[in-house]
Amino acid sequence: MRQLKLDSHGRAVRSPREPDTGGERETNGSVDAGRVLCCKELGGRREKPRLRRLSPCRYCDIVEAVCAAPVGGRCYRLSSGASNSLAIRESPPARHAWPENAFRSLSKGFVMKAAYIKGTGSPSRIIYGDLPKPKPVGKQVLVKVEAVSVNPIDTYLRSGMVKMDLPSPYIIGCDLAGEVVAAGPEAARFKKGDRVWGSNQGLLGRQGTFAQFAAVEEDWLYPIPPDVSAESAAAVALVGITAHLGLFRCAQLRDAERVFVSGGSGGVGSCVVQMAKATGAEVVTTASTPAKADICRQLGADHVIGLRQRNFAAALAELGPFHVWFETSRKIDFDRVVPMMTLGGRIVVMAGREARPRFPLGPFYVRDLKLFGFAMFNDPP
């Protein structure tokens, strides 16, 4: 490590001949541990930084840095080092930095609290702190978040179990409910004061919802009925939208049809059971325990088959054939499913990106069957 000297203003003094090779550096200067120094402070041209417009350095993810005139395109973070010294760690440019216009003003009123990560891993990677308050653009609306809910996919993304190209920092969470406080120039469906609910997914470059504010494409949002709480609306977002898209946009469920859905007490499964029953369908589902079977019946399921019962396959075949098969698990056995479908039946899959099942093409096409696969984060409802 090289030694850097700090001048009377707390700035590092570097020799003109000294190459900027990056890495971790030490200084014996008396600077508070945890303080963040911008590249401007480590050799900036101004005698005193102007603090009227604070923003993170456009070259790194340090929110507290001042970046009026970056030197060398880098910022430095101070962390505790040896006694009477501090280690200055150079922060490289983030792989997917926030848009530059998101940082134009971070003075009071332009920041928000959020739960975010800078890399996947255990729950300990979650940071609760300040991030720029987003500004709605295009058809986005800015939602003041009142309630959110946690889904299994949230944990898969945070842990890295599901590999996605996430921005850094990445706000976690999918679902939200709240009040519209601003609208982009092209937004027309909602206005300031409207109560809305939906799922922003936090994928394909979008940020999540576990924050005080979220900028969401208006096509992803729905109005909250007057007698529904924000908590209830947020709880149904991801799973409810998924169930609705699969049943009605894909399978086009009709009255009096017979529907099978796996895992009727789960998030998506419970919504499929209720929506299908409300449409007038006969609903068959599965459960792994007697307690979950009772939940399925309370939700409206006509028949519940125990996953561990010995005659599972025979019991399922006896309740068929099915007009719609809604698979919520990550694995589907097409060799078992296809023979149990009616002529012109529809099969819906919405999970299992790593699955590579066998597919009985002959029996499938002679029954005029249709197979629908969809991921709700690809297209708005």
PDB file of C-alpha atoms in Angstrom, residues 60-346:
ATOM      1  CA  CYS A  60     -19.411   5.036  -8.433  1.00  0.00           C
ATOM      2  CA  ASP A  61     -22.211   4.084  -6.046  1.00  0.00           C
ATOM      3  CA  ILE A  62     -21.240   6.273  -3.084  1.00  0.00           C
ATOM      4  CA  VAL A  63     -24.362   8.258  -2.335  1.00  0.00           C
ATOM      5  CA  GLU A  64     -22.662  10.661   0.075  1.00  0.00           C
ATOM      6  CA  ALA A  65     -19.923  11.705  -2.347  1.00  0.00           C
ATOM      7  CA  VAL A  66     -19.671  15.158  -3.905  1.00  0.00           C
ATOM      8  CA  CYS A  67     -19.015  14.951  -7.615  1.00  0.00           C
ATOM      9  CA  ALA A  68     -18.735  18.390  -9.157  1.00  0.00           C
ATOM     10  CA  ALA A  69     -15.293  17.690 -10.623  1.00  0.00           C
ATOM     11  CA  PRO A  70     -14.197  14.051 -10.344  1.00  0.00           C
ATOM     12  CA  VAL A  71     -10.456  13.473 -10.565  1.00  0.00           C
ATOM     13  CA  GLY A  72      -9.403  10.255 -12.211  1.00  0.00           C
ATOM     14  CA  GLY A  73     -13.030   9.181 -12.457  1.00  0.00           C
ATOM     15  CA  ARG A  74     -13.010   7.495  -9.065  1.00  0.00           C
ATOM     16  CA  CYS A  75     -14.194   7.974  -5.492  1.00  0.00           C
ATOM     17  CA  TYR A  76     -12.752   6.623  -2.261  1.00  0.00           C
ATOM     18  CA  ARG A  77     -14.428   5.176   0.833  1.00  0.00           C
ATOM     19  CA  LEU A  78     -12.773   5.377   4.242  1.00  0.00           C
ATOM     20  CA  SER A  79     -12.940   2.346   6.496  1.00  0.00           C
ATOM     21  CA  SER A  80     -11.353   1.494   9.833  1.00  0.00           C
ATOM     22  CA  GLY A  81      -7.699   0.509   9.494  1.00  0.00           C
ATOM     23  CA  ALA A  82      -4.778   0.048  11.851  1.00  0.00           C
ATOM     24  CA  SER A  83      -4.372   2.209  14.923  1.00  0.00           C
ATOM     25  CA  ASN A  84      -4.157   5.903  14.112  1.00  0.00           C
ATOM     26  CA  SER A  85      -4.734   5.204  10.408  1.00  0.00           C
ATOM     27  CA  LEU A  86      -7.585   4.684   7.996  1.00  0.00           C
ATOM     28  CA  ALA A  87      -7.672   2.548   4.873  1.00  0.00           C
ATOM     29  CA  ILE A  88      -8.969   4.320   1.780  1.00  0.00           C
ATOM     30  CA  ARG A  89     -10.642   1.834  -0.530  1.00  0.00           C
ATOM     31  CA  GLU A  90     -11.074   2.862  -4.122  1.00  0.00           C
ATOM     32  CA  SER A  91     -14.585   2.265  -5.425  1.00  0.00           C
ATOM     33  CA  PRO A  92     -14.665   1.109  -9.072  1.00  0.00           C
ATOM     34  CA  PRO A  93     -17.534   2.084 -11.355  1.00  0.00           C
ATOM     35  CA  ALA A  94     -20.639   0.020 -10.663  1.00  0.00           C
ATOM     36  CA  ARG A  95     -21.560  -2.521 -13.325  1.00  0.00           C
ATOM     37  CA  HIS A  96     -25.051  -1.120 -13.593  1.00  0.00           C
ATOM     38  CA  ALA A  97     -25.074   2.316 -12.016  1.00  0.00           C
ATOM     39  CA  TRP A  98     -28.185   4.339 -11.429  1.00  0.00           C
ATOM     40  CA  PRO A  99     -29.112   6.720 -14.249  1.00  0.00           C
ATOM     41  CA  GLU A 100     -27.182   9.963 -13.936  1.00  0.00           C
ATOM     42  CA  ASN A 101     -30.370  12.028 -13.795  1.00  0.00           C
ATOM     43  CA  ALA A 102     -31.450  10.117 -10.666  1.00  0.00           C
ATOM     44  CA  PHE A 103     -28.706  11.875  -8.711  1.00  0.00           C
ATOM     45  CA  ARG A 104     -29.183  15.487  -9.717  1.00  0.00           C
ATOM     46  CA  SER A 105     -30.356  16.528  -6.297  1.00  0.00           C
ATOM     47  CA  LEU A 106     -30.060  14.700  -3.012  1.00  0.00           C
ATOM     48  CA  SER A 107     -30.768  17.600  -0.700  1.00  0.00           C
ATOM     49  CA  LYS A 108     -33.547  17.265   1.857  1.00  0.00           C
ATOM     50  CA  GLY A 109     -36.735  16.055   0.198  1.00  0.00           C
ATOM     51  CA  PHE A 110     -34.944  14.282  -2.648  1.00  0.00           C
ATOM     52  CA  VAL A 111     -33.845  11.134  -0.829  1.00  0.00           C
ATOM     53  CA  MET A 112     -35.837   8.207   0.495  1.00  0.00           C
ATOM     54  CA  LYS A 113     -35.333   5.217   2.721  1.00  0.00           C
ATOM     55  CA  ALA A 114     -35.096   1.868   0.965  1.00  0.00           C
ATOM     56  CA  ALA A 115     -34.079  -1.751   1.527  1.00  0.00           C
ATOM     57  CA  TYR A 116     -31.508  -2.672  -1.096  1.00  0.00           C
ATOM     58  CA  ILE A 117     -28.533  -4.869  -1.895  1.00  0.00           C
ATOM     59  CA  LYS A 118     -25.294  -4.299  -3.763  1.00  0.00           C
ATOM     60  CA  GLY A 119     -24.692  -7.986  -4.331  1.00  0.00           C
ATOM     61  CA  THR A 120     -26.589 -11.233  -3.880  1.00  0.00           C
ATOM     62  CA  GLY A 121     -26.205 -13.411  -0.806  1.00  0.00           C
ATOM     63  CA  SER A 122     -27.682 -13.986   2.640  1.00  0.00           C
ATOM     64  CA  PRO A 123     -30.255 -11.669   4.267  1.00  0.00           C
ATOM     65  CA  SER A 124     -27.362  -9.887   5.966  1.00  0.00           C
ATOM     66  CA  ARG A 125     -26.586  -8.310   2.580  1.00  0.00           C
ATOM     67  CA  ILE A 126     -29.755  -6.205   2.811  1.00  0.00           C
ATOM     68  CA  ILE A 127     -29.010  -2.543   3.522  1.00  0.00           C
ATOM     69  CA  TYR A 128     -31.560  -0.104   4.905  1.00  0.00           C
ATOM     70  CA  GLY A 129     -30.522   3.422   4.021  1.00  0.00           C
ATOM     71  CA  ASP A 130     -30.842   6.456   1.777  1.00  0.00           C
ATOM     72  CA  LEU A 131     -31.225   6.253  -1.985  1.00  0.00           C
ATOM     73  CA  PRO A 132     -32.324   8.828  -4.559  1.00  0.00           C
ATOM     74  CA  LYS A 133     -36.052   9.403  -4.714  1.00  0.00           C
ATOM     75  CA  PRO A 134     -37.050   8.377  -8.255  1.00  0.00           C
ATOM     76  CA  LYS A 135     -38.639  10.764 -10.704  1.00  0.00           C
ATOM     77  CA  PRO A 136     -41.364   9.347 -12.972  1.00  0.00           C
ATOM     78  CA  VAL A 137     -40.603   9.454 -16.682  1.00  0.00           C
ATOM     79  CA  GLY A 138     -42.669   8.491 -19.707  1.00  0.00           C
ATOM     80  CA  LYS A 139     -45.727   6.504 -18.619  1.00  0.00           C
ATOM     81  CA  GLN A 140     -44.482   5.996 -15.075  1.00  0.00           C
ATOM     82  CA  VAL A 141     -46.231   7.220 -11.952  1.00  0.00           C
ATOM     83  CA  LEU A 142     -44.527   7.847  -8.626  1.00  0.00           C
ATOM     84  CA  VAL A 143     -46.178   5.853  -5.849  1.00  0.00           C
ATOM     85  CA  LYS A 144     -45.800   6.693  -2.173  1.00  0.00           C
ATOM     86  CA  VAL A 145     -45.605   3.162  -0.819  1.00  0.00           C
ATOM     87  CA  GLU A 146     -47.978   2.294   2.029  1.00  0.00           C
ATOM     88  CA  ALA A 147     -47.655  -1.510   2.075  1.00  0.00           C
ATOM     89  CA  VAL A 148     -45.560  -4.242   0.479  1.00  0.00           C
ATOM     90  CA  SER A 149     -45.542  -8.036   0.649  1.00  0.00           C
ATOM     91  CA  VAL A 150     -42.830 -10.686   0.485  1.00  0.00           C
ATOM     92  CA  ASN A 151     -42.845 -13.453  -2.122  1.00  0.00           C
ATOM     93  CA  PRO A 152     -40.561 -16.470  -2.573  1.00  0.00           C
ATOM     94  CA  ILE A 153     -39.136 -14.876  -5.733  1.00  0.00           C
ATOM     95  CA  ASP A 154     -37.878 -11.982  -3.581  1.00  0.00           C
ATOM     96  CA  THR A 155     -35.685 -14.373  -1.619  1.00  0.00           C
ATOM     97  CA  TYR A 156     -34.525 -16.158  -4.785  1.00  0.00           C
ATOM     98  CA  LEU A 157     -33.340 -12.892  -6.321  1.00  0.00           C
ATOM     99  CA  ARG A 158     -31.697 -11.611  -3.136  1.00  0.00           C
ATOM    100  CA  SER A 159     -29.849 -14.867  -2.545  1.00  0.00           C
ATOM    101  CA  GLY A 160     -28.783 -15.319  -6.163  1.00  0.00           C
ATOM    102  CA  MET A 161     -30.681 -18.609  -6.422  1.00  0.00           C
ATOM    103  CA  VAL A 162     -32.343 -17.183  -9.533  1.00  0.00           C
ATOM    104  CA  LYS A 163     -29.681 -15.644 -11.736  1.00  0.00           C
ATOM    105  CA  MET A 164     -30.733 -12.249 -13.073  1.00  0.00           C
ATOM    106  CA  ASP A 165     -28.789  -9.222 -14.273  1.00  0.00           C
ATOM    107  CA  LEU A 166     -29.636  -6.824 -11.444  1.00  0.00           C
ATOM    108  CA  PRO A 167     -28.713  -3.140 -11.183  1.00  0.00           C
ATOM    109  CA  SER A 168     -26.538  -2.002  -8.304  1.00  0.00           C
ATOM    110  CA  PRO A 169     -27.781  -0.884  -5.883  1.00  0.00           C
ATOM    111  CA  TYR A 170     -30.894  -3.031  -6.309  1.00  0.00           C
ATOM    112  CA  ILE A 171     -34.050  -2.298  -4.306  1.00  0.00           C
ATOM    113  CA  ILE A 172     -35.585  -5.614  -3.287  1.00  0.00           C
ATOM    114  CA  GLY A 173     -39.261  -6.572  -3.378  1.00  0.00           C
ATOM    115  CA  CYS A 174     -42.001  -6.876  -5.987  1.00  0.00           C
ATOM    116  CA  ASP A 175     -45.410  -5.934  -4.644  1.00  0.00           C
ATOM    117  CA  LEU A 176     -46.733  -2.616  -3.446  1.00  0.00           C
ATOM    118  CA  ALA A 177     -49.799  -0.576  -2.666  1.00  0.00           C
ATOM    119  CA  GLY A 178     -49.951   3.148  -2.104  1.00  0.00           C
ATOM    120  CA  GLU A 179     -50.885   6.571  -3.393  1.00  0.00           C
ATOM    121  CA  VAL A 180     -49.868   8.259  -6.628  1.00  0.00           C
ATOM    122  CA  VAL A 181     -47.992  11.476  -5.815  1.00  0.00           C
ATOM    123  CA  ALA A 182     -46.693  12.373  -9.286  1.00  0.00           C
ATOM    124  CA  ALA A 183     -47.045  11.241 -12.885  1.00  0.00           C
ATOM    125  CA  GLY A 184     -44.745  11.144 -15.888  1.00  0.00           C
ATOM    126  CA  PRO A 185     -45.492  13.297 -18.952  1.00  0.00           C
ATOM    127  CA  GLU A 186     -47.063  10.389 -20.870  1.00  0.00           C
ATOM    128  CA  ALA A 187     -49.047   8.845 -18.006  1.00  0.00           C
ATOM    129  CA  ALA A 188     -52.817   9.021 -18.471  1.00  0.00           C
ATOM    130  CA  ARG A 189     -54.448   6.237 -16.419  1.00  0.00           C
ATOM    131  CA  PHE A 190     -53.764   7.628 -12.957  1.00  0.00           C
ATOM    132  CA  LYS A 191     -53.500  11.052 -11.365  1.00  0.00           C
ATOM    133  CA  LYS A 192     -52.161  12.439  -8.120  1.00  0.00           C
ATOM    134  CA  GLY A 193     -54.128  11.106  -5.154  1.00  0.00           C
ATOM    135  CA  ASP A 194     -55.241   7.826  -6.763  1.00  0.00           C
ATOM    136  CA  ARG A 195     -54.744   4.692  -4.643  1.00  0.00           C
ATOM    137  CA  VAL A 196     -53.091   1.902  -6.624  1.00  0.00           C
ATOM    138  CA  TRP A 197     -51.673  -1.598  -6.227  1.00  0.00           C
ATOM    139  CA  GLY A 198     -49.531  -3.817  -8.397  1.00  0.00           C
ATOM    140  CA  SER A 199     -46.163  -5.467  -8.891  1.00  0.00           C
ATOM    141  CA  ASN A 200     -43.079  -3.756 -10.266  1.00  0.00           C
ATOM    142  CA  GLN A 201     -41.143  -7.051 -10.277  1.00  0.00           C
ATOM    143  CA  GLY A 202     -37.777  -5.336  -9.978  1.00  0.00           C
ATOM    144  CA  LEU A 203     -36.475  -7.161 -13.043  1.00  0.00           C
ATOM    145  CA  LEU A 204     -35.246  -6.310 -16.532  1.00  0.00           C
ATOM    146  CA  GLY A 205     -33.670  -3.099 -15.251  1.00  0.00           C
ATOM    147  CA  ARG A 206     -36.572  -2.124 -13.002  1.00  0.00           C
ATOM    148  CA  GLN A 207     -36.069  -1.402  -9.325  1.00  0.00           C
ATOM    149  CA  GLY A 208     -38.076  -3.145  -6.609  1.00  0.00           C
ATOM    150  CA  THR A 209     -40.661  -1.752  -4.228  1.00  0.00           C
ATOM    151  CA  PHE A 210     -39.262  -1.981  -0.681  1.00  0.00           C
ATOM    152  CA  ALA A 211     -38.819   1.781  -0.456  1.00  0.00           C
ATOM    153  CA  GLN A 212     -40.737   4.888   0.515  1.00  0.00           C
ATOM    154  CA  PHE A 213     -41.351   5.689  -3.154  1.00  0.00           C
ATOM    155  CA  ALA A 214     -41.414   3.639  -6.358  1.00  0.00           C
ATOM    156  CA  ALA A 215     -41.633   4.744  -9.988  1.00  0.00           C
ATOM    157  CA  VAL A 216     -43.855   2.209 -11.757  1.00  0.00           C
ATOM    158  CA  GLU A 217     -45.152   1.939 -15.318  1.00  0.00           C
ATOM    159  CA  GLU A 218     -48.847   2.758 -15.051  1.00  0.00           C
ATOM    160  CA  ASP A 219     -49.769  -0.349 -17.064  1.00  0.00           C
ATOM    161  CA  TRP A 220     -48.531  -2.448 -14.152  1.00  0.00           C
ATOM    162  CA  LEU A 221     -50.911  -0.839 -11.669  1.00  0.00           C
ATOM    163  CA  TYR A 222     -54.578  -1.233 -10.752  1.00  0.00           C
ATOM    164  CA  PRO A 223     -56.922   1.038  -8.759  1.00  0.00           C
ATOM    165  CA  ILE A 224     -57.598  -0.008  -5.159  1.00  0.00           C
ATOM    166  CA  PRO A 225     -61.342  -0.271  -4.416  1.00  0.00           C
ATOM    167  CA  PRO A 226     -62.503   2.168  -1.709  1.00  0.00           C
ATOM    168  CA  ASP A 227     -63.214  -0.557   0.864  1.00  0.00           C
ATOM    169  CA  VAL A 228     -59.893  -2.422   0.441  1.00  0.00           C
ATOM    170  CA  SER A 229     -56.877  -1.669   2.633  1.00  0.00           C
ATOM    171  CA  ALA A 230     -53.394  -1.118   1.254  1.00  0.00           C
ATOM    172  CA  GLU A 231     -52.195  -4.203   3.153  1.00  0.00           C
ATOM    173  CA  SER A 232     -54.800  -6.437   1.496  1.00  0.00           C
ATOM    174  CA  ALA A 233     -54.055  -5.041  -1.955  1.00  0.00           C
ATOM    175  CA  ALA A 234     -50.293  -5.483  -1.604  1.00  0.00           C
ATOM    176  CA  ALA A 235     -50.688  -9.061  -0.393  1.00  0.00           C
ATOM    177  CA  VAL A 236     -52.423 -10.199  -3.584  1.00  0.00           C
ATOM    178  CA  ALA A 237     -50.327  -8.419  -6.212  1.00  0.00           C
ATOM    179  CA  LEU A 238     -47.754 -10.854  -7.614  1.00  0.00           C
ATOM    180  CA  VAL A 239     -49.658 -14.068  -6.985  1.00  0.00           C
ATOM    181  CA  GLY A 240     -53.037 -12.626  -7.950  1.00  0.00           C
ATOM    182  CA  ILE A 241     -51.819 -11.136 -11.213  1.00  0.00           C
ATOM    183  CA  THR A 242     -50.032 -14.384 -12.096  1.00  0.00           C
ATOM    184  CA  ALA A 243     -53.159 -16.442 -11.458  1.00  0.00           C
ATOM    185  CA  HIS A 244     -55.362 -14.076 -13.446  1.00  0.00           C
ATOM    186  CA  LEU A 245     -53.026 -13.967 -16.449  1.00  0.00           C
ATOM    187  CA  GLY A 246     -52.730 -17.749 -16.543  1.00  0.00           C
ATOM    188  CA  LEU A 247     -56.422 -18.507 -16.139  1.00  0.00           C
ATOM    189  CA  PHE A 248     -57.974 -15.839 -18.322  1.00  0.00           C
ATOM    190  CA  ARG A 249     -55.415 -14.402 -20.741  1.00  0.00           C
ATOM    191  CA  CYS A 250     -53.739 -17.728 -21.490  1.00  0.00           C
ATOM    192  CA  ALA A 251     -56.217 -20.528 -20.759  1.00  0.00           C
ATOM    193  CA  GLN A 252     -59.356 -18.420 -21.320  1.00  0.00           C
ATOM    194  CA  LEU A 253     -61.215 -20.333 -18.620  1.00  0.00           C
ATOM    195  CA  ARG A 254     -64.953 -20.696 -19.135  1.00  0.00           C
ATOM    196  CA  ASP A 255     -67.891 -21.492 -16.874  1.00  0.00           C
ATOM    197  CA  ALA A 256     -68.427 -25.152 -15.919  1.00  0.00           C
ATOM    198  CA  GLU A 257     -64.967 -26.289 -17.046  1.00  0.00           C
ATOM    199  CA  ARG A 258     -62.839 -28.566 -14.878  1.00  0.00           C
ATOM    200  CA  VAL A 259     -59.568 -27.087 -13.589  1.00  0.00           C
ATOM    201  CA  PHE A 260     -56.606 -28.748 -11.923  1.00  0.00           C
ATOM    202  CA  VAL A 261     -54.100 -26.587 -10.022  1.00  0.00           C
ATOM    203  CA  SER A 262     -51.156 -27.959  -8.079  1.00  0.00           C
ATOM    204  CA  GLY A 263     -50.601 -26.672  -4.538  1.00  0.00           C
ATOM    205  CA  GLY A 264     -53.947 -25.042  -3.840  1.00  0.00           C
ATOM    206  CA  SER A 265     -52.846 -23.583  -0.502  1.00  0.00           C
ATOM    207  CA  GLY A 266     -49.786 -21.814  -1.932  1.00  0.00           C
ATOM    208  CA  GLY A 267     -49.560 -18.217  -3.107  1.00  0.00           C
ATOM    209  CA  VAL A 268     -50.490 -18.594  -6.778  1.00  0.00           C
ATOM    210  CA  GLY A 269     -52.437 -21.807  -6.202  1.00  0.00           C
ATOM    211  CA  SER A 270     -54.763 -20.248  -3.634  1.00  0.00           C
ATOM    212  CA  CYS A 271     -55.592 -17.437  -6.053  1.00  0.00           C
ATOM    213  CA  VAL A 272     -56.221 -19.887  -8.904  1.00  0.00           C
ATOM    214  CA  VAL A 273     -58.611 -21.878  -6.712  1.00  0.00           C
ATOM    215  CA  GLN A 274     -60.653 -18.800  -5.788  1.00  0.00           C
ATOM    216  CA  MET A 275     -60.722 -17.248  -9.270  1.00  0.00           C
ATOM    217  CA  ALA A 276     -61.627 -20.516 -10.977  1.00  0.00           C
ATOM    218  CA  LYS A 277     -64.387 -21.213  -8.470  1.00  0.00           C
ATOM    219  CA  ALA A 278     -65.768 -17.685  -8.871  1.00  0.00           C
ATOM    220  CA  THR A 279     -65.944 -18.322 -12.627  1.00  0.00           C
ATOM    221  CA  GLY A 280     -68.079 -21.410 -12.051  1.00  0.00           C
ATOM    222  CA  ALA A 281     -65.425 -24.041 -12.692  1.00  0.00           C
ATOM    223  CA  GLU A 282     -64.996 -27.348 -10.889  1.00  0.00           C
ATOM    224  CA  VAL A 283     -61.671 -27.134  -9.063  1.00  0.00           C
ATOM    225  CA  VAL A 284     -59.318 -30.004  -8.234  1.00  0.00           C
ATOM    226  CA  THR A 285     -56.097 -29.370  -6.326  1.00  0.00           C
ATOM    227  CA  THR A 286     -53.417 -31.026  -4.205  1.00  0.00           C
ATOM    228  CA  ALA A 287     -52.141 -30.578  -0.657  1.00  0.00           C
ATOM    229  CA  SER A 288     -49.198 -32.021   1.243  1.00  0.00           C
ATOM    230  CA  THR A 289     -50.813 -32.035   4.720  1.00  0.00           C
ATOM    231  CA  PRO A 290     -54.336 -32.326   6.157  1.00  0.00           C
ATOM    232  CA  ALA A 291     -54.121 -28.740   7.419  1.00  0.00           C
ATOM    233  CA  LYS A 292     -53.329 -27.454   3.922  1.00  0.00           C
ATOM    234  CA  ALA A 293     -56.133 -29.596   2.523  1.00  0.00           C
ATOM    235  CA  ASP A 294     -58.565 -27.858   4.879  1.00  0.00           C
ATOM    236  CA  ILE A 295     -57.317 -24.465   3.640  1.00  0.00           C
ATOM    237  CA  CYS A 296     -57.946 -25.527   0.036  1.00  0.00           C
ATOM    238  CA  ARG A 297     -61.515 -26.543   0.840  1.00  0.00           C
ATOM    239  CA  GLN A 298     -62.135 -23.265   2.670  1.00  0.00           C
ATOM    240  CA  LEU A 299     -60.960 -21.410  -0.443  1.00  0.00           C
ATOM    241  CA  GLY A 300     -63.527 -23.278  -2.533  1.00  0.00           C
ATOM    242  CA  ALA A 301     -61.773 -26.347  -3.943  1.00  0.00           C
ATOM    243  CA  ASP A 302     -64.219 -29.133  -4.825  1.00  0.00           C
ATOM    244  CA  HIS A 303     -61.676 -31.951  -4.547  1.00  0.00           C
ATOM    245  CA  VAL A 304     -58.351 -32.084  -2.690  1.00  0.00           C
ATOM    246  CA  ILE A 305     -55.907 -34.954  -3.248  1.00  0.00           C
ATOM    247  CA  GLY A 306     -53.169 -35.658  -0.730  1.00  0.00           C
ATOM    248  CA  LEU A 307     -49.759 -35.667  -2.358  1.00  0.00           C
ATOM    249  CA  ARG A 308     -48.582 -38.500  -0.113  1.00  0.00           C
ATOM    250  CA  GLN A 309     -51.535 -40.839  -0.510  1.00  0.00           C
ATOM    251  CA  ARG A 310     -50.684 -44.158  -2.122  1.00  0.00           C
ATOM    252  CA  ASN A 311     -53.285 -44.045  -4.885  1.00  0.00           C
ATOM    253  CA  PHE A 312     -52.491 -40.457  -5.910  1.00  0.00           C
ATOM    254  CA  ALA A 313     -52.270 -41.119  -9.665  1.00  0.00           C
ATOM    255  CA  ALA A 314     -55.477 -43.171  -9.710  1.00  0.00           C
ATOM    256  CA  ALA A 315     -57.374 -40.585  -7.653  1.00  0.00           C
ATOM    257  CA  LEU A 316     -56.262 -37.804  -9.963  1.00  0.00           C
ATOM    258  CA  ALA A 317     -57.192 -39.725 -13.114  1.00  0.00           C
ATOM    259  CA  GLU A 318     -60.619 -40.513 -11.665  1.00  0.00           C
ATOM    260  CA  LEU A 319     -61.380 -36.787 -11.274  1.00  0.00           C
ATOM    261  CA  GLY A 320     -60.347 -35.974 -14.855  1.00  0.00           C
ATOM    262  CA  PRO A 321     -60.272 -35.239 -17.684  1.00  0.00           C
ATOM    263  CA  PHE A 322     -59.355 -31.591 -17.249  1.00  0.00           C
ATOM    264  CA  HIS A 323     -60.018 -28.601 -19.480  1.00  0.00           C
ATOM    265  CA  VAL A 324     -57.287 -26.529 -17.799  1.00  0.00           C
ATOM    266  CA  TRP A 325     -54.140 -27.724 -16.017  1.00  0.00           C
ATOM    267  CA  PHE A 326     -52.389 -24.948 -14.054  1.00  0.00           C
ATOM    268  CA  GLU A 327     -48.941 -26.103 -12.892  1.00  0.00           C
ATOM    269  CA  THR A 328     -47.447 -23.975 -10.112  1.00  0.00           C
ATOM    270  CA  SER A 329     -44.502 -26.217  -9.215  1.00  0.00           C
ATOM    271  CA  ARG A 330     -41.088 -26.113 -10.881  1.00  0.00           C
ATOM    272  CA  LYS A 331     -41.504 -29.591 -12.345  1.00  0.00           C
ATOM    273  CA  ILE A 332     -44.256 -30.944 -14.560  1.00  0.00           C
ATOM    274  CA  ASP A 333     -44.640 -34.521 -15.790  1.00  0.00           C
ATOM    275  CA  PHE A 334     -46.090 -34.131 -19.280  1.00  0.00           C
ATOM    276  CA  ASP A 335     -46.277 -37.919 -19.697  1.00  0.00           C
ATOM    277  CA  ARG A 336     -48.806 -37.950 -16.852  1.00  0.00           C
ATOM    278  CA  VAL A 337     -50.586 -34.678 -17.631  1.00  0.00           C
ATOM    279  CA  VAL A 338     -51.281 -34.999 -21.365  1.00  0.00           C
ATOM    280  CA  PRO A 339     -53.409 -38.192 -21.153  1.00  0.00           C
ATOM    281  CA  MET A 340     -55.622 -36.531 -18.511  1.00  0.00           C
ATOM    282  CA  MET A 341     -56.553 -33.538 -20.687  1.00  0.00           C
ATOM    283  CA  THR A 342     -59.778 -33.108 -22.645  1.00  0.00           C
ATOM    284  CA  LEU A 343     -59.745 -32.553 -26.376  1.00  0.00           C
ATOM    285  CA  GLY A 344     -58.621 -28.937 -26.839  1.00  0.00           C
ATOM    286  CA  GLY A 345     -57.411 -28.650 -23.247  1.00  0.00           C
ATOM    287  CA  ARG A 346     -54.981 -25.960 -22.107  1.00  0.00           C
TER     288      ARG A 346
END
